[in-house]
Amino acid sequence: MSTRSVRTGTAVPLRRDDVDTDQLSPARFVPYYRPDGFTNILFADWRTDPDFVLNQPQYQGASVLVAGHDFGTGSSRESAVWALQGAGFQVVVASGFGDIFRGNATTRGLWTVEVDHDVVERLWREVEADPWLPLVVDLTARRLGFGAGECPFRIDEPLRRRLLRPGDRIAETLLHLAEVEDYESRRVVP
Amino acid sequence: MTGHRTLAEKIWQDHVVRPLDDGSDLLYVDLHVLHEVNTPRAFDDLRAAGRTVRRPDLTLAVEDHNTPTGEGGREDLAGRRQRDLIRANCAGSGIRLHRLGDPDQGIVHVVVPELGLARPGMTIVCCDSHTSTLGALGVLAFGIGTGQVEHVLATQTLPIHRPDDLAVEISGVLPDSATAKDLALALIARIGTGGGRGSVIEYRGEAVRALSVEARMTLCNMSVEAGSRAGLVAVDDATVHYLRTRTGARFTDAEPRWREMRSDDGARFDHVVHLDAAQVGPRVSWGTNPAQNLPLDGRAPSRSDCATEQEWATTQRSLAYMGLRPGQPMRDVEVDTVFVGSCTNGRIEDLRETASVLSGRKVADGVRMLIVAGSAAVRRQAVAEGLDRVFSVAGADFRPGAGCSMCCALNEDRLAPGERAASTSNRNFEGRQGKGSRTHLVSPRVAAATAVTGRITTPQDL
């Protein structure tokens, strides 16, 4: 169950660090962009291994991905976010994110929740022990709940506010068009 | 607003249209650069919202990722579709496009400085993480996603939170055996793929001052591999000289403003990292992220090199993917392919270094060596200097075209599954150069020496 400020779901424990955007969205799929066509590309190469965690039946239907440090490093390809969303993920919990990926995730409404690595380790253990354990991500309170456990998480304030108040960002900027034009009239071309 | 400001702070403050109520700023974009891969949805969404490109005069597009670089034919169909899209989108919006075959075509980050379009104090964004390259010219330049591309197309601005300032102070003198690529790899090995997260790196110190402008581009290019969106180098005589050769008679009155593009003495950085260039030698990556690299004299890591079980598990995964044994000497690693090119090492100085090692030598039997100029202009210069003959006599394939080629597996140049390359590109991720590919990141000199022996080698070993 999800609201604008709380998302709840079961999780997949992805025991990997440095998950780069080439894994999230392998290059060979990138040119085939269709907003509705990114359901089967997430971790396409890792998924060929039947033992890969996303292939396990107990994790089907999960909407939270729990990974290690530096998730989403590498290329700026926004298809990394589309691929996660196409696979049903609404939240990624990790002990650090690539900056560009995190911005892209926010643009498209995918929540990125940063916690300490020991929290990640604990989540991995608890979810492996109970794959049906619901995780509750409260963006207003900035808290992550899991069974009996609970902890705060980190997210930059502009990102958090954007996620709580999605909308047409371009329309908001165009409200300030007169200021943009004023800036342009004063601008010295470097 | 004045006082002791960092270079990044100066450029940022010069470009704030208005502060936003969430703590970020609406930042003005001086130049918006596009390529064919990450832009189709931005144009689709722009049209669907009934909007148009606000400043096509401040927008430039280049075909690079999908472009074939070989002789005719063998065109990648998905790439062809993306080229058709960017051509239609640019034509429909009045955006200048350097398409395949155009004399100014090439990799965006190579072409933009060549054309004198990146000048100190500018903000430049592009749908590509290696936009950080342009920071070598005192430009605040960074990669953005497709949704942000749409925002910049519609408004010429970007709502964005100001990053921290990270000073990377590089003292000492870089040994003759090492290059800017080795410096970049050494830094990333030190601070990790997330070490620069949330920050703009300013590269400072005598070792940076001693680098050519092109070498500074290599350094800034790989900032993103250290987790930073942008890298910067302060303007000095070398920068101004470079800009003069690129801008000709234009911007003659801009030089005093360019020279202000340096951090003030006493400017405060949020984070500082020190590196001694004298300790840096030729390096090579052993694993599947750019931080997993070591001195070329070294051995692939073993259990005893890892501090934690988690690190050892990660290390074992990378070793298994790369087909390396724990403790294997890197000099014993044999390669199938050598690739010289990319926005990291596809400029003329890189091709000169490659040629200086290949001159009078041959590429080893059974090794394929691919050399791809970063731009059509770089290729013309290489031919004018006779480098093409050196490559040809050595048995390397110096491609007639320019583009990203084997860096990104988005065109006809890919490694086969299990194939191993020494590559001057920037990422050794799993599958980066083709599904199942194995990549060792190296400098152009090490790439050339490796081509000669067929195993990871420095020029000094020859």
XYZ file of C-alpha atoms in Angstrom:
652
model
C 0.000 0.000 0.000
C 1.322 3.400 -0.863
C 0.332 7.005 -0.372
C 2.069 10.145 -1.507
C 4.308 10.117 1.570
C 4.483 6.434 2.552
C 5.416 3.449 0.427
C 5.123 -0.109 1.708
C 6.197 -3.334 0.099
C 8.273 -6.461 0.322
C 11.932 -6.292 -0.615
C 14.630 -8.004 -2.652
C 18.017 -8.327 -0.916
C 20.568 -7.556 -3.644
C 23.887 -8.347 -1.992
C 26.009 -6.264 -4.320
C 27.980 -3.039 -4.099
C 28.709 -0.645 -6.968
C 25.662 -1.640 -9.013
C 26.222 0.465 -12.135
C 23.687 1.712 -14.653
C 25.096 -0.629 -17.310
C 23.672 -3.485 -15.198
C 20.378 -1.699 -14.549
C 19.968 -0.960 -18.245
C 22.427 -2.854 -20.463
C 23.604 -0.874 -23.488
C 22.039 -3.127 -26.082
C 18.552 -2.198 -24.856
C 19.140 1.525 -24.500
C 18.361 2.461 -28.116
C 14.960 0.751 -27.930
C 13.355 3.333 -25.699
C 9.614 3.136 -25.356
C 8.030 4.502 -22.187
C 6.134 1.211 -21.809
C 8.838 -1.045 -23.165
C 11.304 -1.408 -20.313
C 9.787 -4.279 -18.362
C 12.385 -6.946 -19.103
C 15.761 -5.282 -19.231
C 16.635 -4.797 -15.539
C 19.787 -6.821 -14.740
C 19.244 -8.680 -18.006
C 22.700 -10.279 -17.892
C 22.527 -11.265 -14.220
C 19.052 -12.708 -14.716
C 20.427 -15.380 -17.032
C 21.744 -16.998 -13.820
C 18.837 -19.026 -12.347
C 20.261 -18.488 -8.857
C 20.185 -14.693 -9.182
C 18.085 -13.226 -6.399
C 15.516 -11.601 -8.694
C 14.759 -15.026 -10.135
C 13.793 -16.454 -6.741
C 10.037 -17.092 -6.422
C 9.819 -15.663 -2.911
C 10.842 -12.214 -4.132
C 8.345 -11.893 -6.951
C 6.084 -8.898 -6.458
C 8.604 -6.997 -4.344
C 8.653 -3.211 -4.748
C 11.721 -2.346 -2.659
C 15.285 -3.149 -3.729
C 17.949 -3.243 -1.002
C 21.530 -2.934 -2.301
C 24.996 -2.090 -0.970
C 27.130 0.993 -1.447
C 27.274 3.284 -4.499
C 24.138 2.134 -6.275
C 23.541 3.632 -9.737
C 27.065 4.757 -10.552
C 28.191 5.277 -14.134
C 26.292 6.454 -17.158
C 23.615 9.151 -16.943
C 21.130 6.945 -18.834
C 17.704 7.554 -17.353
C 16.642 4.162 -18.685
C 18.268 2.752 -15.539
C 15.354 4.282 -13.619
C 12.768 3.212 -16.203
C 14.120 -0.341 -15.977
C 13.700 -0.439 -12.195
C 10.190 0.966 -12.407
C 9.359 -1.378 -15.282
C 10.291 -4.274 -12.997
C 7.916 -3.010 -10.310
C 10.325 -1.212 -7.975
C 9.127 1.934 -6.211
C 11.960 2.344 -3.705
C 15.687 1.572 -3.686
C 17.427 1.373 -0.309
C 21.238 1.538 -0.434
C 24.220 2.882 1.480
C 24.924 5.504 -1.195
C 23.794 6.414 -4.705
C 25.352 7.846 -7.847
C 24.438 11.550 -8.018
C 23.060 11.539 -11.551
C 21.074 8.365 -10.968
C 19.549 9.814 -7.809
C 18.477 12.956 -9.650
C 16.983 10.880 -12.454
C 15.143 8.677 -9.976
C 13.618 11.751 -8.375
C 12.544 13.119 -11.757
C 10.563 9.936 -12.387
C 9.259 9.380 -8.860
C 11.473 6.451 -7.833
C 12.426 6.894 -4.178
C 16.085 6.546 -3.185
C 16.613 5.949 0.514
C 20.150 6.173 1.890
C 21.046 4.327 5.093
C 24.268 3.224 6.792
C 25.817 0.014 5.555
C 25.087 -1.844 8.798
C 21.400 -1.139 8.241
C 21.707 -2.584 4.738
C 23.349 -5.701 6.198
C 20.559 -6.035 8.728
C 17.870 -5.595 6.070
C 19.517 -8.251 3.911
C 19.505 -10.708 6.815
C 15.946 -9.959 7.880
C 14.511 -10.095 4.367
C 16.344 -13.339 3.621
C 14.889 -14.788 6.828
C 11.405 -13.504 6.005
C 10.866 -12.557 2.346
C 7.334 -11.396 3.182
C 8.561 -8.817 5.677
C 6.976 -5.489 4.701
C 9.223 -2.447 4.553
C 7.594 0.886 5.279
C 9.248 3.999 3.865
C 7.896 7.220 5.349
C 9.154 10.201 3.401
C 7.603 12.763 5.720
C 9.213 11.313 8.833
C 12.311 10.171 6.915
C 12.081 6.784 8.602
C 12.358 3.251 7.334
C 10.413 0.571 9.169
C 10.981 -3.175 8.863
C 9.134 -5.593 11.172
C 10.128 -4.644 14.694
C 12.984 -2.463 13.467
C 13.022 1.169 12.455
C 15.696 3.653 11.494
C 16.107 7.120 9.991
C 17.305 7.528 6.407
C 19.063 10.296 4.483
C 17.774 12.142 1.471
C 18.627 15.674 0.314
C 15.858 18.075 1.170
C 15.213 19.275 -2.416
C 14.841 15.658 -3.532
C 12.536 14.802 -0.655
C 10.333 17.816 -1.274
C 10.175 17.045 -4.961
C 9.068 13.474 -4.253
C 6.406 14.671 -1.832
C 5.168 17.210 -4.325
C 5.474 15.732 -7.795
C 4.194 17.798 -10.663
C 5.123 19.577 -13.838
C 8.546 20.974 -13.013
C 8.840 22.771 -16.330
C 5.548 24.566 -15.741
C 6.873 25.701 -12.362
C 10.023 27.095 -13.951
C 8.056 28.817 -16.695
C 6.226 30.744 -13.962
C 9.576 32.500 -13.536
C 10.109 33.101 -17.228
C 10.335 36.859 -16.740
C 13.278 36.320 -14.380
C 14.951 34.027 -16.890
C 14.555 36.684 -19.560
C 15.871 39.339 -17.204
C 18.905 37.142 -16.479
C 19.483 36.727 -20.211
C 19.343 40.491 -20.761
C 22.104 40.971 -18.156
C 24.128 37.898 -19.107
C 27.733 38.321 -20.174
C 28.630 35.444 -22.485
C 31.764 33.821 -21.040
C 28.805 37.234 -2.762
C 32.492 38.138 -2.843
C 35.184 37.148 -0.362
C 37.067 33.913 -0.726
C 35.160 31.819 -3.204
C 35.926 28.531 -4.870
C 35.909 28.332 -8.649
C 32.744 26.219 -8.608
C 31.070 28.755 -6.318
C 31.951 31.644 -8.647
C 30.499 29.938 -11.694
C 27.454 28.787 -9.776
C 26.670 32.226 -8.353
C 27.094 33.796 -11.778
C 24.373 31.512 -13.116
C 21.669 31.565 -10.445
C 18.488 32.928 -11.992
C 16.669 32.607 -8.687
C 16.963 30.575 -5.505
C 14.142 28.055 -5.140
C 12.118 27.464 -1.998
C 13.411 23.907 -1.538
C 17.021 25.029 -1.102
C 18.104 24.404 -4.682
C 18.746 27.034 -7.360
C 17.399 27.674 -10.807
C 20.651 27.626 -12.758
C 21.131 29.132 -16.194
C 22.678 26.883 -18.832
C 25.063 28.588 -21.288
C 25.305 25.617 -23.619
C 23.174 22.498 -23.854
C 24.743 19.621 -25.752
C 22.829 16.613 -27.055
C 23.694 13.266 -28.538
C 21.469 10.687 -30.124
C 21.152 8.176 -27.309
C 19.493 9.778 -24.298
C 17.393 12.436 -25.998
C 14.461 10.915 -27.986
C 12.103 10.767 -25.005
C 12.948 14.377 -24.051
C 11.759 15.604 -27.455
C 8.690 13.322 -27.377
C 7.644 14.588 -23.952
C 8.352 18.200 -24.928
C 6.058 17.879 -27.935
C 3.401 16.021 -25.958
C 3.271 18.966 -23.537
C 2.931 21.398 -26.425
C 6.316 23.012 -25.723
C 9.201 23.997 -27.955
C 12.968 24.374 -27.663
C 13.416 27.783 -26.092
C 17.010 28.534 -27.123
C 18.074 26.417 -30.099
C 20.912 28.933 -30.513
C 22.378 27.706 -27.195
C 21.886 24.050 -28.070
C 24.196 21.802 -30.073
C 23.855 18.168 -31.081
C 26.474 15.675 -32.209
C 26.158 12.087 -33.381
C 28.698 9.960 -31.559
C 27.512 6.933 -29.560
C 25.833 4.976 -32.345
C 27.912 6.135 -35.270
C 29.765 3.392 -37.103
C 33.465 4.204 -37.443
C 34.396 1.508 -39.965
C 34.265 1.459 -43.760
C 30.642 1.411 -44.991
C 28.014 -1.174 -44.154
C 27.669 -3.156 -40.939
C 25.360 -0.524 -39.593
C 23.646 -1.162 -36.306
C 19.893 -0.894 -36.919
C 18.986 0.436 -33.491
C 21.715 3.020 -33.901
C 20.356 3.964 -37.274
C 16.931 4.558 -35.738
C 18.415 6.827 -33.076
C 20.289 8.833 -35.680
C 17.090 9.272 -37.654
C 15.399 10.538 -34.487
C 18.032 13.102 -33.572
C 18.147 14.362 -37.151
C 14.387 14.836 -37.220
C 14.323 16.370 -33.733
C 17.127 18.834 -34.489
C 15.719 19.781 -37.887
C 12.304 20.340 -36.329
C 13.704 22.612 -33.617
C 16.422 24.466 -35.524
C 19.273 22.886 -33.554
C 22.752 22.731 -35.089
C 23.727 19.077 -35.558
C 27.099 17.629 -36.468
C 26.079 14.394 -38.108
C 28.054 11.429 -39.273
C 30.292 12.543 -42.132
C 30.340 16.209 -41.041
C 33.925 17.570 -40.679
C 33.115 18.679 -37.100
C 31.558 15.356 -36.039
C 33.023 13.341 -33.177
C 32.492 12.537 -29.522
C 30.605 15.450 -27.927
C 33.219 16.059 -25.242
C 36.019 16.123 -27.813
C 34.178 18.278 -30.347
C 32.857 20.976 -27.999
C 36.295 22.193 -26.820
C 37.745 21.846 -30.330
C 35.138 24.249 -31.654
C 35.908 26.796 -28.933
C 32.422 26.337 -27.478
C 33.648 25.569 -23.942
C 35.073 28.664 -22.302
C 35.963 29.461 -18.685
C 33.055 30.474 -16.490
C 30.395 28.754 -18.589
C 27.811 26.226 -17.494
C 27.425 23.331 -19.934
C 25.151 20.330 -19.521
C 24.719 17.259 -21.687
C 22.845 13.976 -21.474
C 26.130 12.224 -20.771
C 28.037 11.673 -17.547
C 31.431 12.431 -19.127
C 30.457 16.044 -19.718
C 32.766 16.560 -16.724
C 35.607 16.509 -19.298
C 35.023 20.179 -20.074
C 35.907 21.203 -16.522
C 39.533 21.202 -17.690
C 38.764 24.596 -19.236
C 37.262 26.097 -16.088
C 33.737 25.223 -17.221
C 31.144 23.909 -14.784
C 29.999 20.992 -16.910
C 28.016 17.962 -15.881
C 25.798 15.153 -17.091
C 22.017 15.177 -16.745
C 19.191 12.714 -17.319
C 16.525 12.724 -19.996
C 13.917 14.489 -17.857
C 16.426 17.253 -17.163
C 17.229 17.479 -20.873
C 13.557 18.183 -21.482
C 13.653 20.862 -18.777
C 16.685 22.579 -20.285
C 15.242 22.374 -23.800
C 12.069 24.091 -22.590
C 13.607 26.698 -20.289
C 17.428 26.885 -20.757
C 17.623 26.443 -16.984
C 17.932 23.600 -14.525
C 16.644 23.404 -10.941
C 19.556 21.887 -9.060
C 21.115 21.718 -5.611
C 24.625 23.163 -5.308
C 27.149 20.378 -4.711
C 29.934 20.490 -2.118
C 33.466 21.542 -3.074
C 36.094 18.798 -2.987
C 39.725 19.863 -3.446
C 41.993 17.163 -4.843
C 45.474 18.529 -4.159
C 48.032 16.732 -6.308
C 51.559 17.591 -5.264
C 54.872 16.402 -6.669
C 55.981 15.599 -10.176
C 54.326 12.839 -12.170
C 57.022 10.349 -13.263
C 57.682 10.072 -17.016
C 56.231 6.578 -16.961
C 52.807 7.814 -15.819
C 50.033 9.860 -17.423
C 46.903 11.776 -16.456
C 44.960 8.525 -16.910
C 47.104 6.880 -14.247
C 46.538 9.866 -11.946
C 42.785 9.536 -12.415
C 42.873 5.788 -11.742
C 45.059 6.297 -8.654
C 42.603 8.853 -7.273
C 39.592 6.599 -7.865
C 41.372 3.628 -6.278
C 42.006 5.855 -3.249
C 38.586 7.446 -2.739
C 36.341 4.845 -4.400
C 33.483 5.090 -6.860
C 31.513 7.142 -4.334
C 34.376 9.218 -2.912
C 33.345 12.364 -4.743
C 29.627 11.851 -4.317
C 27.704 15.086 -3.884
C 30.760 17.172 -4.765
C 32.433 19.034 -7.574
C 36.123 18.134 -7.663
C 38.654 20.900 -8.223
C 42.000 19.419 -9.255
C 44.778 21.564 -7.824
C 48.492 21.515 -7.169
C 51.730 21.519 -9.111
C 51.126 18.171 -10.794
C 47.875 19.496 -12.276
C 49.491 22.758 -13.399
C 52.144 20.693 -15.195
C 49.558 18.769 -17.247
C 48.623 19.822 -20.765
C 45.050 20.990 -21.261
C 44.205 17.716 -23.032
C 45.648 15.712 -20.127
C 43.522 17.797 -17.754
C 40.513 16.757 -19.833
C 41.402 13.111 -19.211
C 41.589 13.818 -15.485
C 38.301 15.744 -15.370
C 36.642 13.148 -17.605
C 36.981 10.440 -14.985
C 35.662 12.611 -12.120
C 32.348 10.855 -12.574
C 34.051 7.503 -11.985
C 34.979 8.886 -8.548
C 31.310 9.758 -7.995
C 31.510 13.489 -8.824
C 29.265 15.054 -11.382
C 31.922 17.569 -12.349
C 35.665 18.180 -12.241
C 37.346 21.548 -12.573
C 40.808 22.957 -13.207
C 41.558 26.647 -12.672
C 42.442 28.783 -15.679
C 46.139 29.464 -16.276
C 48.396 30.353 -19.217
C 47.996 26.889 -20.696
C 44.205 27.230 -20.678
C 44.307 30.655 -22.299
C 46.732 29.450 -24.955
C 44.488 26.480 -25.736
C 41.429 28.717 -25.962
C 43.206 31.188 -28.251
C 43.996 28.399 -30.709
C 40.348 27.324 -30.640
C 38.524 30.637 -30.675
C 40.772 32.570 -33.061
C 39.725 36.190 -33.377
C 36.574 35.709 -31.298
C 36.298 36.552 -27.597
C 39.442 38.687 -27.685
C 38.174 40.833 -24.805
C 37.195 37.850 -22.649
C 40.663 36.943 -21.396
C 40.543 38.976 -18.145
C 37.241 37.306 -17.252
C 38.634 33.876 -18.116
C 41.599 34.459 -15.819
C 39.287 35.154 -12.889
C 38.112 31.556 -13.139
C 40.228 30.206 -10.299
C 39.498 29.681 -6.627
C 40.440 32.648 -4.457
C 43.349 32.204 -2.071
C 41.811 31.184 1.213
C 38.667 29.750 -0.387
C 37.190 27.036 1.807
C 36.576 23.536 0.469
C 34.160 21.137 2.151
C 36.510 18.203 1.625
C 40.198 17.860 0.760
C 42.104 14.850 -0.586
C 45.886 14.846 -1.055
C 47.673 12.794 -3.669
C 51.416 12.624 -4.363
C 51.962 12.418 -8.112
C 55.515 11.169 -7.597
C 54.072 7.919 -6.200
C 51.905 7.270 -9.268
C 53.085 4.886 -11.974
C 51.327 3.036 -14.794
C 48.085 1.469 -13.589
C 45.601 -1.120 -14.803
C 42.134 -2.114 -13.636
C 41.659 -5.713 -12.567
C 37.953 -5.732 -11.702
C 34.530 -4.575 -12.767
C 34.429 -1.018 -11.496
C 36.989 1.746 -12.041
C 38.065 1.802 -8.388
C 39.284 -1.774 -8.776
C 42.630 -0.807 -10.256
C 46.243 -1.100 -9.120
C 49.839 -0.458 -10.160
C 50.674 -2.486 -13.233
C 53.470 -4.164 -11.249
C 50.842 -5.541 -8.911
C 48.854 -8.715 -8.571
C 45.111 -9.275 -8.607
C 43.867 -9.094 -5.005
C 43.677 -12.041 -2.605
C 41.759 -12.618 0.619
C 44.520 -10.890 2.598
C 44.044 -7.676 0.588
C 40.421 -7.367 1.732
C 39.447 -5.798 5.049
C 36.028 -7.435 5.356
C 34.124 -10.523 4.251
C 31.817 -8.305 2.212
C 34.814 -6.800 0.379
C 36.230 -10.257 -0.287
C 32.863 -11.438 -1.608
C 32.745 -8.441 -3.955
C 36.359 -9.036 -4.970
C 35.715 -12.713 -5.709
C 32.746 -11.836 -7.867
C 34.821 -9.376 -9.872
C 37.733 -11.802 -10.235
C 35.393 -14.547 -11.399
C 33.778 -12.279 -13.977
C 37.193 -11.138 -15.185
C 38.547 -14.698 -15.309
C 41.492 -13.837 -13.042
C 43.038 -15.833 -10.177
C 43.573 -14.200 -6.779
C 47.206 -13.069 -6.689
C 47.698 -13.345 -10.450
C 50.390 -10.911 -11.655
C 48.757 -8.325 -13.917
C 51.652 -8.573 -16.374
C 50.634 -12.197 -17.035
C 47.173 -11.237 -18.254
C 46.780 -11.812 -21.999
C 44.348 -9.748 -24.073
C 42.479 -10.355 -27.331
C 41.809 -6.744 -28.205
C 43.334 -3.328 -27.583
C 41.144 -0.253 -27.920
C 42.541 3.285 -28.068
C 39.924 6.004 -28.175
C 36.907 7.449 -26.269
C 36.252 10.813 -24.620
C 38.865 9.850 -22.036
C 41.783 9.184 -24.384
C 40.739 9.910 -27.974
C 42.457 13.275 -28.516
C 45.526 13.998 -30.617
C 47.991 13.789 -27.718
C 46.660 10.309 -26.946
C 47.173 9.211 -30.549
C 50.698 10.677 -30.538
C 51.561 8.695 -27.395
C 50.129 5.558 -28.945
C 52.148 6.115 -32.121
C 55.349 6.809 -30.190
C 55.135 3.346 -28.642
C 53.984 1.565 -31.832
C 56.603 3.199 -34.060
C 58.941 0.517 -35.397
C 56.935 -2.243 -33.691
C 54.151 -4.645 -34.635
C 50.871 -5.569 -33.006
C 51.239 -9.134 -31.686
C 49.818 -11.991 -33.739
C 46.265 -12.777 -32.762
C 45.688 -9.376 -31.161
C 43.214 -6.934 -32.686
C 44.117 -3.287 -32.144
C 41.441 -0.691 -32.776
C 42.354 3.006 -32.791
C 39.473 5.446 -33.099
C 39.943 9.214 -33.140
C 37.693 11.144 -30.785
C 36.682 13.462 -33.615
C 37.016 13.863 -37.341
C 39.343 16.813 -36.648
C 41.592 14.664 -34.453
C 41.751 12.113 -37.252
C 42.705 14.733 -39.837
C 45.445 15.987 -37.538
C 46.731 12.443 -36.988
C 46.941 11.938 -40.743
C 48.682 15.291 -41.204
C 51.303 14.144 -38.692
C 51.719 10.742 -40.359
C 50.416 8.814 -37.367
C 48.106 6.841 -39.644
C 51.139 5.313 -41.383
C 52.665 4.308 -38.032
C 49.402 2.606 -37.064
C 49.044 0.909 -40.408
C 52.634 -0.383 -40.525
C 52.203 -1.720 -36.987
C 49.105 -3.621 -38.076
C 46.546 -1.611 -36.082
C 43.098 -0.780 -37.434
C 42.912 3.028 -37.473
C 39.266 3.616 -38.174
C 38.287 6.130 -40.854
C 35.462 7.464 -38.708
C 35.258 9.074 -35.279
C 32.988 8.309 -32.345
C 32.527 6.400 -29.119
C 33.223 3.057 -30.803
C 34.163 0.277 -28.394
C 33.815 2.318 -25.222
C 30.086 1.783 -24.853
C 28.853 -1.137 -27.000
C 26.204 1.064 -28.624
C 27.483 0.583 -32.157
C 29.020 -2.151 -34.287
C 32.232 -2.303 -32.191
C 31.762 -4.807 -29.399
C 33.731 -7.513 -27.694
C 32.398 -11.067 -27.877
C 31.409 -12.802 -24.614
C 34.548 -13.694 -22.659
C 36.765 -11.554 -24.879
C 39.342 -9.459 -23.028
C 40.499 -5.947 -23.879
C 43.031 -3.415 -22.721
C 41.106 -0.202 -23.244
C 41.809 3.506 -22.864
C 38.136 4.131 -22.117
C 36.632 4.955 -18.723
C 34.485 2.061 -17.531
C 35.240 -1.592 -16.911
C 31.711 -2.502 -15.846
C 30.409 -5.974 -16.614
C 29.265 -6.037 -20.217
C 30.384 -2.466 -20.859
C 32.121 -3.337 -24.130
C 29.607 -6.019 -25.110
C 27.762 -8.754 -23.246
C 30.271 -10.831 -21.277
C 33.186 -8.543 -22.196
C 36.235 -8.136 -19.937
C 37.837 -4.697 -19.789
C 41.178 -3.558 -18.370
C 41.390 0.231 -18.171
C 44.810 1.598 -19.091
C 46.548 4.681 -20.519
C 47.239 4.961 -24.276
C 50.919 4.113 -23.710
C 50.130 0.937 -21.803
C 47.485 0.076 -24.405
C 50.057 0.366 -27.195
C 52.710 -1.643 -25.356
C 50.089 -4.271 -24.541
C 49.187 -4.530 -28.225
C 52.833 -5.256 -29.031
C 53.225 -8.135 -26.569
C 49.638 -9.370 -26.266
C 49.757 -9.108 -22.489
C 49.478 -6.188 -20.042
C 52.744 -4.300 -20.599
C 54.315 -0.873 -20.111
C 56.490 0.798 -22.768
C 59.434 0.445 -20.373
C 59.009 -3.344 -20.552
C 59.537 -3.415 -24.306
